[in-house]
């Protein structure tokens, strides 16, 4: 009896609180959000969502998701198919708007035009049939991390071509192993069979002027000499400057090796900068960041465009409160703090002139062009079929890297497979 009374009293107190925070009629809502689980994603999510909850009187629940984007998409697609109301806010990879468009709410009625402050290309990417399906949250581009101290110790320079990278990585690897670190690796990157490998392969192929798998007109372009050269080059790293294990590395595995002081070079996204300079990092203050190398002297620099957005599920029962949280999470204040403390690249153009943001992440300034001219994966051209295209592409790449197929054979087969996926149109 006493317990019942207590619960009743607590309800009453909460109801009074909610009434004062929401005025008459409005109710406190519980919003469930998924925010990622790579690096510091979860910690930041907790911090900023609870700030919003404190300010608004709403409640927030965090929803744990896998760390591979490929697995996250599979999970969300299952939930959407079931019209699940379990998730109000979903994080959306830059390559997904065309894939999950039918399940996201148009945010235009809520934004009051604030999206104009963000990179127009990202806003365009998130706009399908005139609907703004997701607010840009952070952008990403592949960069090259290197050990400044070791490059200097071996009298080398940060490499500007993949060929130079291979030579320098081998010199440093041989030297460090001879000096006693048997686990030392020249180069670590993501070569597991998942979306991250598609990102890396787009970079290699583009850098050798081998195009973008499917061009803007929707034509399948992957079977070409530049692409063959790129995949052969990448395959030559496995077991020489990169451990066999990279064939199973995603972002976090590569970061673990580099941050432990066991690699000279690493391909990763900007989030690794802040963690690499964290108090517990063995390479704190010894990291340089540059553009990824060109494919030979005639090649070009290429970084794949990545990044995440926040969107409201169409099946949410609390669309208005969910949209308010999305706007808070993507606001200049939150993007600024995430940039300074977590090296997440803002999507708000003016933050690239912010002194504190640049002081925390000098490469946001020096590599500004890398971020603004990053190469998109062929997601727009292939629309809802992008996941199939990408998985065919990463599998074909993985076969070459693991020595199961030659680059020529694998790309010929991939071309045929993509024709099947396309049939008459994407
Ligand atoms: C990063 C990028 C994302 C990409 C993923 C691949 O999270 O932001 O766009 O798909 O890496 O692993």
CSV table of C-alpha atoms and ligand atoms in Angstrom, one decimal:
chain,number,residue,atom,x,y,z
A,1,UNK,CA,0.0,0.0,0.0
A,2,UNK,CA,2.7,2.3,1.0
A,3,UNK,CA,4.7,1.5,-2.1
A,4,UNK,CA,1.7,2.2,-4.3
A,5,UNK,CA,1.2,5.5,-2.6
A,6,UNK,CA,4.8,6.4,-3.2
A,7,UNK,CA,4.6,5.6,-6.8
A,8,UNK,CA,1.5,7.7,-7.1
A,9,UNK,CA,3.2,10.6,-5.4
A,10,UNK,CA,6.2,10.3,-7.6
A,11,UNK,CA,3.9,10.3,-10.7
A,12,UNK,CA,2.2,13.4,-9.5
A,13,UNK,CA,5.5,15.2,-8.9
A,14,UNK,CA,6.7,14.2,-12.4
A,15,UNK,CA,3.5,15.3,-13.9
A,16,UNK,CA,3.7,18.7,-12.3
A,17,UNK,CA,7.3,19.0,-13.5
A,18,UNK,CA,6.3,18.1,-17.0
A,19,UNK,CA,3.4,20.4,-17.1
A,20,UNK,CA,5.6,23.3,-16.1
A,21,UNK,CA,8.2,22.4,-18.8
A,22,UNK,CA,5.8,21.7,-21.6
A,23,UNK,CA,2.9,24.0,-20.8
A,24,UNK,CA,-0.6,22.6,-20.9
A,25,UNK,CA,-1.3,19.8,-23.4
A,26,UNK,CA,2.3,18.9,-24.2
A,27,UNK,CA,3.9,15.7,-22.7
A,28,UNK,CA,7.4,14.7,-21.8
A,29,UNK,CA,8.5,12.1,-24.4
A,30,UNK,CA,11.1,9.4,-24.3
A,31,UNK,CA,13.2,9.5,-27.3
A,32,UNK,CA,15.4,6.5,-28.3
A,33,UNK,CA,18.4,7.3,-30.4
A,34,UNK,CA,21.2,5.3,-32.0
A,35,UNK,CA,24.5,7.1,-32.2
A,36,UNK,CA,27.3,4.8,-33.2
A,37,UNK,CA,29.8,2.7,-31.3
A,38,UNK,CA,33.1,3.5,-32.9
A,39,UNK,CA,35.8,5.3,-30.9
A,40,UNK,CA,34.2,7.9,-28.6
A,41,UNK,CA,30.8,7.8,-30.4
A,42,UNK,CA,28.8,6.4,-27.5
A,43,UNK,CA,30.4,8.7,-24.8
A,44,UNK,CA,29.6,11.8,-26.8
A,45,UNK,CA,26.1,10.6,-27.6
A,46,UNK,CA,25.4,10.1,-23.9
A,47,UNK,CA,26.8,13.6,-23.0
A,48,UNK,CA,24.9,15.6,-25.5
A,49,UNK,CA,21.6,13.8,-25.4
A,50,UNK,CA,21.5,14.2,-21.7
A,51,UNK,CA,22.2,17.9,-22.0
A,52,UNK,CA,19.2,18.1,-24.3
A,53,UNK,CA,17.1,16.0,-21.9
A,54,UNK,CA,18.0,18.4,-19.1
A,55,UNK,CA,17.1,21.4,-21.1
A,56,UNK,CA,13.8,20.1,-22.4
A,57,UNK,CA,12.5,17.8,-19.7
A,58,UNK,CA,12.3,14.9,-22.2
A,59,UNK,CA,14.0,11.6,-21.6
A,60,UNK,CA,16.5,9.9,-23.8
A,61,UNK,CA,17.3,6.3,-24.2
A,62,UNK,CA,20.5,5.2,-26.0
A,63,UNK,CA,20.2,2.3,-28.4
A,64,UNK,CA,23.4,0.3,-28.9
A,65,UNK,CA,24.3,-0.6,-32.5
A,66,UNK,CA,27.1,-2.7,-34.0
A,67,UNK,CA,30.3,-0.8,-35.1
A,68,UNK,CA,30.3,-1.8,-38.7
A,69,UNK,CA,28.2,0.3,-41.0
A,70,UNK,CA,27.3,-2.8,-43.0
A,71,UNK,CA,25.8,-4.5,-39.9
A,72,UNK,CA,24.1,-1.3,-38.8
A,73,UNK,CA,22.3,-1.1,-42.1
A,74,UNK,CA,21.2,-4.7,-41.9
A,75,UNK,CA,19.8,-4.1,-38.4
A,76,UNK,CA,17.9,-0.9,-39.4
A,77,UNK,CA,16.5,-2.5,-42.5
A,78,UNK,CA,15.0,-5.3,-40.4
A,79,UNK,CA,13.6,-2.7,-37.9
A,80,UNK,CA,12.1,-0.6,-40.7
A,81,UNK,CA,10.6,-3.7,-42.4
A,82,UNK,CA,8.8,-4.4,-39.1
A,83,UNK,CA,7.8,-0.7,-38.8
A,84,UNK,CA,9.4,-0.8,-35.4
A,85,UNK,CA,8.7,2.1,-33.1
A,86,UNK,CA,11.7,1.2,-30.9
A,87,UNK,CA,13.9,3.8,-32.5
A,88,UNK,CA,13.0,7.4,-33.0
A,89,UNK,CA,16.3,8.7,-34.3
A,90,UNK,CA,18.7,6.8,-36.5
A,91,UNK,CA,22.2,7.7,-37.6
A,92,UNK,CA,22.5,7.6,-41.4
A,93,UNK,CA,25.7,6.8,-43.3
A,94,UNK,CA,26.2,9.2,-46.2
A,95,UNK,CA,25.6,6.4,-48.7
A,96,UNK,CA,22.2,5.4,-47.3
A,97,UNK,CA,19.6,8.2,-48.1
A,98,UNK,CA,18.7,6.5,-51.4
A,99,UNK,CA,18.4,3.1,-49.7
A,100,UNK,CA,16.3,3.9,-46.6
A,101,UNK,CA,14.4,7.0,-48.0
A,102,UNK,CA,11.0,5.4,-47.5
A,103,UNK,CA,11.5,5.1,-43.8
A,104,UNK,CA,12.6,8.6,-42.9
A,105,UNK,CA,10.6,11.7,-42.0
A,106,UNK,CA,10.9,15.0,-43.9
A,107,UNK,CA,12.7,17.3,-41.5
A,108,UNK,CA,12.1,20.5,-43.6
A,109,UNK,CA,9.0,21.5,-41.5
A,110,UNK,CA,11.3,21.6,-38.4
A,111,UNK,CA,14.6,23.1,-39.5
A,112,UNK,CA,13.6,26.7,-40.3
A,113,UNK,CA,16.2,26.6,-43.0
A,114,UNK,CA,19.1,25.9,-40.7
A,115,UNK,CA,20.5,23.4,-43.2
A,116,UNK,CA,21.7,26.3,-45.3
A,117,UNK,CA,24.6,26.6,-42.8
A,118,UNK,CA,25.9,23.1,-43.8
A,119,UNK,CA,27.9,22.0,-46.8
A,120,UNK,CA,25.4,22.2,-49.7
A,121,UNK,CA,26.7,18.9,-51.2
A,122,UNK,CA,25.8,17.0,-48.0
A,123,UNK,CA,22.4,18.6,-47.8
A,124,UNK,CA,21.8,17.7,-51.4
A,125,UNK,CA,22.9,14.2,-50.7
A,126,UNK,CA,20.4,14.0,-47.9
A,127,UNK,CA,17.5,15.5,-49.9
A,128,UNK,CA,15.5,13.0,-51.9
A,129,UNK,CA,12.4,14.0,-53.9
A,130,UNK,CA,12.5,17.5,-52.3
A,131,UNK,CA,12.5,16.0,-48.8
A,132,UNK,CA,15.3,16.7,-46.3
A,133,UNK,CA,15.6,13.2,-44.9
A,134,UNK,CA,18.5,13.7,-42.6
A,135,UNK,CA,20.5,16.5,-41.0
A,136,UNK,CA,24.2,16.4,-41.6
A,137,UNK,CA,26.1,15.5,-38.3
A,138,UNK,CA,29.7,15.1,-39.3
A,139,UNK,CA,31.6,14.5,-42.5
A,140,UNK,CA,34.5,12.2,-43.1
A,141,UNK,CA,37.3,11.6,-45.6
A,142,UNK,CA,40.1,9.1,-45.6
A,143,UNK,CA,43.4,10.5,-44.5
A,144,UNK,CA,46.9,9.1,-44.1
A,145,UNK,CA,48.3,9.0,-40.5
A,146,UNK,CA,52.0,8.7,-40.1
A,147,UNK,CA,54.6,8.5,-37.3
A,148,UNK,CA,56.4,11.9,-37.6
A,149,UNK,CA,59.2,10.6,-35.3
A,150,UNK,CA,59.9,7.5,-37.3
A,151,UNK,CA,59.7,9.1,-40.7
A,152,UNK,CA,62.3,11.6,-39.5
A,153,UNK,CA,64.4,8.9,-37.8
A,154,UNK,CA,64.8,7.0,-41.1
A,155,UNK,CA,65.5,10.2,-43.1
A,156,UNK,CA,62.3,9.9,-45.1
A,157,UNK,CA,59.4,12.3,-46.0
A,158,UNK,CA,55.7,11.7,-45.8
A,159,UNK,CA,55.0,9.8,-49.0
A,160,UNK,CA,53.1,11.5,-51.9
A,161,UNK,CA,52.6,8.3,-54.0
A,162,UNK,CA,51.6,4.8,-53.0
A,163,UNK,CA,54.9,3.6,-54.4
A,164,UNK,CA,56.8,5.9,-52.0
A,165,UNK,CA,54.6,4.8,-49.2
A,166,UNK,CA,55.5,1.1,-49.8
A,167,UNK,CA,59.3,1.9,-49.9
A,168,UNK,CA,59.2,4.1,-46.7
A,169,UNK,CA,56.9,1.7,-44.9
A,170,UNK,CA,59.3,-1.2,-45.7
A,171,UNK,CA,62.4,0.7,-44.5
A,172,UNK,CA,60.8,1.7,-41.2
A,173,UNK,CA,59.3,-1.8,-40.7
A,174,UNK,CA,62.7,-3.5,-41.3
A,175,UNK,CA,64.5,-1.0,-39.0
A,176,UNK,CA,62.0,-1.3,-36.1
A,177,UNK,CA,61.8,-5.1,-36.3
A,178,UNK,CA,65.7,-5.2,-36.3
A,179,UNK,CA,65.6,-2.9,-33.3
A,180,UNK,CA,63.5,-5.5,-31.4
A,181,UNK,CA,59.8,-4.7,-32.1
A,182,UNK,CA,58.9,-7.9,-34.0
A,183,UNK,CA,55.2,-6.9,-34.3
A,184,UNK,CA,56.0,-3.6,-36.1
A,185,UNK,CA,54.0,-3.0,-39.3
A,186,UNK,CA,54.6,-0.7,-42.1
A,187,UNK,CA,51.0,0.1,-43.0
A,188,UNK,CA,47.6,-0.7,-41.5
A,189,UNK,CA,44.2,-0.1,-43.1
A,190,UNK,CA,40.8,-1.5,-43.5
A,191,UNK,CA,40.6,-4.6,-45.7
A,192,UNK,CA,37.9,-6.7,-44.1
A,193,UNK,CA,35.1,-7.6,-46.5
A,194,UNK,CA,32.7,-4.8,-45.6
A,195,UNK,CA,31.8,-1.2,-46.5
A,196,UNK,CA,35.1,0.1,-45.2
A,197,UNK,CA,36.9,-1.9,-47.9
A,198,UNK,CA,34.8,-0.3,-50.6
A,199,UNK,CA,35.9,3.1,-49.2
A,200,UNK,CA,39.6,2.1,-49.4
A,201,UNK,CA,39.2,0.6,-52.8
A,202,UNK,CA,37.5,3.7,-54.2
A,203,UNK,CA,40.5,5.7,-53.0
A,204,UNK,CA,43.1,3.4,-54.6
A,205,UNK,CA,41.3,3.1,-57.8
A,206,UNK,CA,40.5,6.8,-58.1
A,207,UNK,CA,44.1,7.7,-57.3
A,208,UNK,CA,45.2,5.6,-60.3
A,209,UNK,CA,42.5,7.4,-62.4
A,210,UNK,CA,40.4,4.2,-62.6
A,211,UNK,CA,37.1,6.0,-61.9
A,212,UNK,CA,34.4,5.3,-59.4
A,213,UNK,CA,33.0,1.8,-60.2
A,214,UNK,CA,29.8,3.3,-61.7
A,215,UNK,CA,30.0,6.8,-63.2
A,216,UNK,CA,27.4,9.6,-62.7
A,217,UNK,CA,25.6,8.5,-65.8
A,218,UNK,CA,25.1,5.0,-64.3
A,219,UNK,CA,27.6,3.3,-66.6
A,220,UNK,CA,29.6,0.5,-65.1
A,221,UNK,CA,33.2,1.6,-65.5
A,222,UNK,CA,35.1,-0.7,-63.1
A,223,UNK,CA,36.8,-3.0,-65.6
A,224,UNK,CA,39.7,-0.7,-66.6
A,225,UNK,CA,43.5,-0.6,-66.5
A,226,UNK,CA,43.7,2.0,-63.7
A,227,UNK,CA,41.5,-0.1,-61.5
A,228,UNK,CA,43.6,-3.3,-62.2
A,229,UNK,CA,46.8,-1.4,-61.4
A,230,UNK,CA,45.3,-0.1,-58.1
A,231,UNK,CA,44.1,-3.5,-56.9
A,232,UNK,CA,47.4,-5.1,-57.8
A,233,UNK,CA,49.3,-2.4,-55.9
A,234,UNK,CA,47.1,-2.9,-52.8
A,235,UNK,CA,47.5,-6.7,-53.0
A,236,UNK,CA,51.3,-6.3,-53.1
A,237,UNK,CA,51.1,-4.7,-49.6
A,238,UNK,CA,49.6,-7.7,-47.9
A,239,UNK,CA,52.3,-9.8,-46.2
A,240,UNK,CA,55.0,-7.3,-47.1
A,241,UNK,CA,54.3,-3.9,-45.4
A,242,UNK,CA,50.9,-4.9,-44.0
A,243,UNK,CA,50.1,-7.9,-41.9
A,244,UNK,CA,47.9,-10.7,-43.3
A,245,UNK,CA,45.5,-9.7,-40.5
A,246,UNK,CA,44.5,-6.5,-42.3
A,247,UNK,CA,42.2,-8.7,-44.4
A,248,UNK,CA,40.1,-8.8,-41.2
A,249,UNK,CA,40.6,-5.2,-40.0
A,250,UNK,CA,38.0,-2.5,-39.8
A,251,UNK,CA,38.7,1.0,-38.5
A,252,UNK,CA,39.1,0.1,-34.9
A,253,UNK,CA,41.6,-2.8,-35.5
A,254,UNK,CA,43.8,-0.5,-37.6
A,255,UNK,CA,43.6,2.2,-34.9
A,256,UNK,CA,44.5,-0.2,-32.2
A,257,UNK,CA,47.8,-1.2,-33.9
A,258,UNK,CA,48.7,2.3,-34.8
A,259,UNK,CA,47.9,3.8,-31.4
A,260,UNK,CA,49.9,1.1,-29.7
A,261,UNK,CA,53.0,2.3,-31.5
A,262,UNK,CA,53.1,-0.7,-33.9
A,263,UNK,CA,52.7,0.9,-37.3
A,264,UNK,CA,54.4,3.5,-39.3
A,265,UNK,CA,51.4,4.5,-41.5
A,266,UNK,CA,47.6,4.1,-41.2
A,267,UNK,CA,44.6,4.9,-43.4
A,268,UNK,CA,41.7,6.0,-41.3
A,269,UNK,CA,39.1,8.7,-40.8
A,270,UNK,CA,39.6,11.9,-38.7
A,271,UNK,CA,38.2,10.5,-35.5
A,272,UNK,CA,41.4,8.6,-35.0
A,273,UNK,CA,43.3,11.9,-34.5
A,274,UNK,CA,41.8,12.8,-31.1
A,275,UNK,CA,42.1,9.3,-29.8
A,276,UNK,CA,45.7,9.0,-31.1
A,277,UNK,CA,46.6,12.1,-29.1
A,278,UNK,CA,44.7,11.0,-26.0
A,279,UNK,CA,46.5,10.6,-22.7
A,280,UNK,CA,46.6,6.8,-23.0
A,281,UNK,CA,47.9,6.7,-26.5
A,282,UNK,CA,51.5,5.5,-27.0
A,283,UNK,CA,51.9,7.8,-30.0
A,284,UNK,CA,50.5,11.0,-28.5
A,285,UNK,CA,52.1,14.1,-30.2
A,286,UNK,CA,54.0,11.9,-32.6
A,287,UNK,CA,51.3,11.7,-35.4
A,288,UNK,CA,51.3,13.6,-38.7
A,289,UNK,CA,48.3,13.7,-41.0
A,290,UNK,CA,48.4,14.1,-44.8
A,291,UNK,CA,46.4,13.5,-47.9
A,292,UNK,CA,46.4,9.9,-49.1
A,293,UNK,CA,49.0,9.3,-51.7
A,294,UNK,CA,48.6,9.6,-55.4
A,295,UNK,CA,48.6,6.5,-57.7
A,296,UNK,CA,52.1,6.9,-59.1
A,297,UNK,CA,53.5,10.2,-60.3
A,298,UNK,CA,50.8,10.6,-62.9
A,299,UNK,CA,48.0,9.8,-60.4
A,300,UNK,CA,45.9,12.0,-58.2
A,301,UNK,CA,45.1,12.3,-54.5
A,302,UNK,CA,41.8,10.7,-53.6
A,303,UNK,CA,39.9,10.5,-50.3
A,304,UNK,CA,36.5,8.8,-50.1
A,305,UNK,CA,33.7,10.8,-48.8
A,306,UNK,CA,32.2,9.4,-45.6
A,307,UNK,CA,30.1,10.9,-42.8
A,308,UNK,CA,27.0,10.5,-40.8
A,309,UNK,CA,23.6,12.2,-40.5
A,310,UNK,CA,20.8,12.1,-38.0
A,311,UNK,CA,17.3,11.3,-39.1
A,312,UNK,CA,13.9,10.7,-37.6
A,313,UNK,CA,12.2,7.3,-38.3
A,314,UNK,CA,8.9,7.5,-40.0
A,315,UNK,CA,7.6,5.1,-37.4
A,316,UNK,CA,8.5,7.3,-34.4
A,317,UNK,CA,5.6,8.2,-32.1
A,318,UNK,CA,7.3,11.3,-31.0
A,319,UNK,CA,8.4,13.0,-34.2
A,320,UNK,CA,8.4,16.5,-32.9
A,321,UNK,CA,10.6,15.9,-29.9
A,322,UNK,CA,12.8,13.6,-32.0
A,323,UNK,CA,13.3,16.4,-34.6
A,324,UNK,CA,14.2,18.8,-31.8
A,325,UNK,CA,16.9,16.4,-30.6
A,326,UNK,CA,18.3,16.0,-34.1
A,327,UNK,CA,18.5,19.7,-34.4
A,328,UNK,CA,20.3,20.0,-31.1
A,329,UNK,CA,22.8,17.2,-31.9
A,330,UNK,CA,23.6,18.8,-35.3
A,331,UNK,CA,23.8,22.4,-34.0
A,332,UNK,CA,26.9,24.6,-34.2
A,333,UNK,CA,27.5,24.2,-30.4
A,334,UNK,CA,27.5,20.5,-30.4
A,335,UNK,CA,29.4,20.1,-33.7
A,336,UNK,CA,32.1,22.5,-32.3
A,337,UNK,CA,32.6,20.6,-29.1
A,338,UNK,CA,32.6,17.2,-31.0
A,339,UNK,CA,35.2,18.7,-33.3
A,340,UNK,CA,37.4,19.9,-30.5
A,341,UNK,CA,37.2,16.9,-28.2
A,342,UNK,CA,36.6,14.2,-30.7
A,343,UNK,CA,38.0,15.4,-34.1
A,344,UNK,CA,34.7,14.8,-35.8
A,345,UNK,CA,34.6,17.0,-38.9
A,346,UNK,CA,31.8,19.6,-38.7
A,347,UNK,CA,29.3,19.9,-41.6
A,348,UNK,CA,28.8,23.5,-40.7
A,349,UNK,CA,31.1,25.5,-43.1
A,350,UNK,CA,31.9,28.4,-40.7
A,351,UNK,CA,33.4,26.0,-38.1
A,352,UNK,CA,36.4,25.5,-40.4
A,353,UNK,CA,37.3,29.1,-39.6
A,354,UNK,CA,36.9,28.6,-35.8
A,355,UNK,CA,40.3,29.1,-34.0
A,356,UNK,CA,39.6,26.5,-31.3
A,357,UNK,CA,38.5,23.9,-33.8
A,358,UNK,CA,41.6,24.5,-35.9
A,359,UNK,CA,43.9,24.5,-32.9
A,360,UNK,CA,42.6,21.1,-31.8
A,361,UNK,CA,42.8,19.8,-35.4
A,362,UNK,CA,45.4,21.6,-37.5
A,363,UNK,CA,44.7,19.2,-40.4
A,364,UNK,CA,41.1,20.5,-40.7
A,365,UNK,CA,42.7,23.6,-42.1
A,366,UNK,CA,45.6,22.2,-44.0
A,367,UNK,CA,43.5,19.4,-45.6
A,368,UNK,CA,40.4,21.5,-46.0
A,369,UNK,CA,40.3,20.7,-49.8
A,370,UNK,CA,40.5,17.0,-49.0
A,371,UNK,CA,37.3,17.3,-47.1
A,372,UNK,CA,35.5,19.5,-49.6
A,373,UNK,CA,36.5,17.5,-52.7
A,374,UNK,CA,36.3,14.0,-51.3
A,375,UNK,CA,35.2,11.3,-53.8
A,376,UNK,CA,31.7,10.0,-53.3
A,377,UNK,CA,31.0,6.3,-53.6
A,378,UNK,CA,28.6,5.5,-56.4
A,379,UNK,CA,25.5,5.7,-54.1
A,380,UNK,CA,23.6,8.4,-55.9
A,381,UNK,CA,24.0,6.7,-59.3
A,382,UNK,CA,22.9,3.3,-58.1
A,383,UNK,CA,20.2,4.4,-55.6
A,384,UNK,CA,18.5,1.6,-53.7
A,385,UNK,CA,20.8,-0.9,-55.3
A,386,UNK,CA,24.0,0.6,-53.7
A,387,UNK,CA,24.3,-2.0,-51.0
A,388,UNK,CA,24.4,-4.8,-53.6
A,389,UNK,CA,26.9,-2.9,-55.7
A,390,UNK,CA,29.1,-2.2,-52.8
A,391,UNK,CA,29.1,-5.7,-51.5
A,392,UNK,CA,30.0,-7.1,-54.9
A,393,UNK,CA,32.8,-4.5,-55.1
A,394,UNK,CA,34.3,-5.2,-51.7
A,395,UNK,CA,34.1,-9.0,-52.3
A,396,UNK,CA,35.8,-8.6,-55.6
A,397,UNK,CA,38.5,-6.5,-54.0
A,398,UNK,CA,38.9,-8.8,-51.0
A,399,UNK,CA,39.5,-11.8,-53.5
A,400,UNK,CA,42.4,-9.9,-55.0
A,401,UNK,CA,43.9,-8.8,-51.7
A,402,UNK,CA,43.7,-12.3,-50.3
A,403,UNK,CA,45.3,-13.8,-53.4
A,404,UNK,CA,42.1,-15.8,-54.4
A,405,UNK,CA,41.8,-14.1,-57.8
A,406,UNK,CA,43.9,-11.9,-60.1
A,407,UNK,CA,42.9,-8.3,-60.4
A,408,UNK,CA,42.0,-8.8,-64.1
A,409,UNK,CA,39.7,-11.8,-63.5
A,410,UNK,CA,38.1,-10.3,-60.4
A,411,UNK,CA,37.2,-7.1,-62.1
A,412,UNK,CA,35.9,-8.8,-65.2
A,413,UNK,CA,33.6,-10.9,-63.0
A,414,UNK,CA,32.6,-7.9,-61.0
A,415,UNK,CA,31.6,-6.1,-64.2
A,416,UNK,CA,29.4,-9.0,-65.2
A,417,UNK,CA,27.9,-9.2,-61.7
A,418,UNK,CA,27.1,-5.5,-61.7
A,419,UNK,CA,25.4,-5.8,-65.1
A,420,UNK,CA,23.1,-8.4,-63.5
A,421,UNK,CA,22.4,-6.2,-60.5
A,422,UNK,CA,21.6,-3.3,-62.8
A,423,UNK,CA,19.6,-5.1,-65.4
A,424,UNK,CA,17.8,-2.3,-67.3
A,425,UNK,CA,18.4,0.4,-64.8
A,426,UNK,CA,19.6,1.2,-61.3
B,1,LIG,C1,33.0,5.8,-41.7
B,1,LIG,C2,32.4,6.7,-42.7
B,1,LIG,C3,31.2,6.0,-43.4
B,1,LIG,C4,31.7,4.7,-44.0
B,1,LIG,C5,32.3,3.9,-42.9
B,1,LIG,C6,32.9,2.6,-43.5
B,1,LIG,O1,32.1,5.6,-40.6
B,1,LIG,O2,31.9,7.9,-42.1
B,1,LIG,O3,30.7,6.9,-44.4
B,1,LIG,O4,30.7,4.1,-44.7
B,1,LIG,O5,33.3,4.6,-42.3
B,1,LIG,O6,33.4,1.8,-42.6
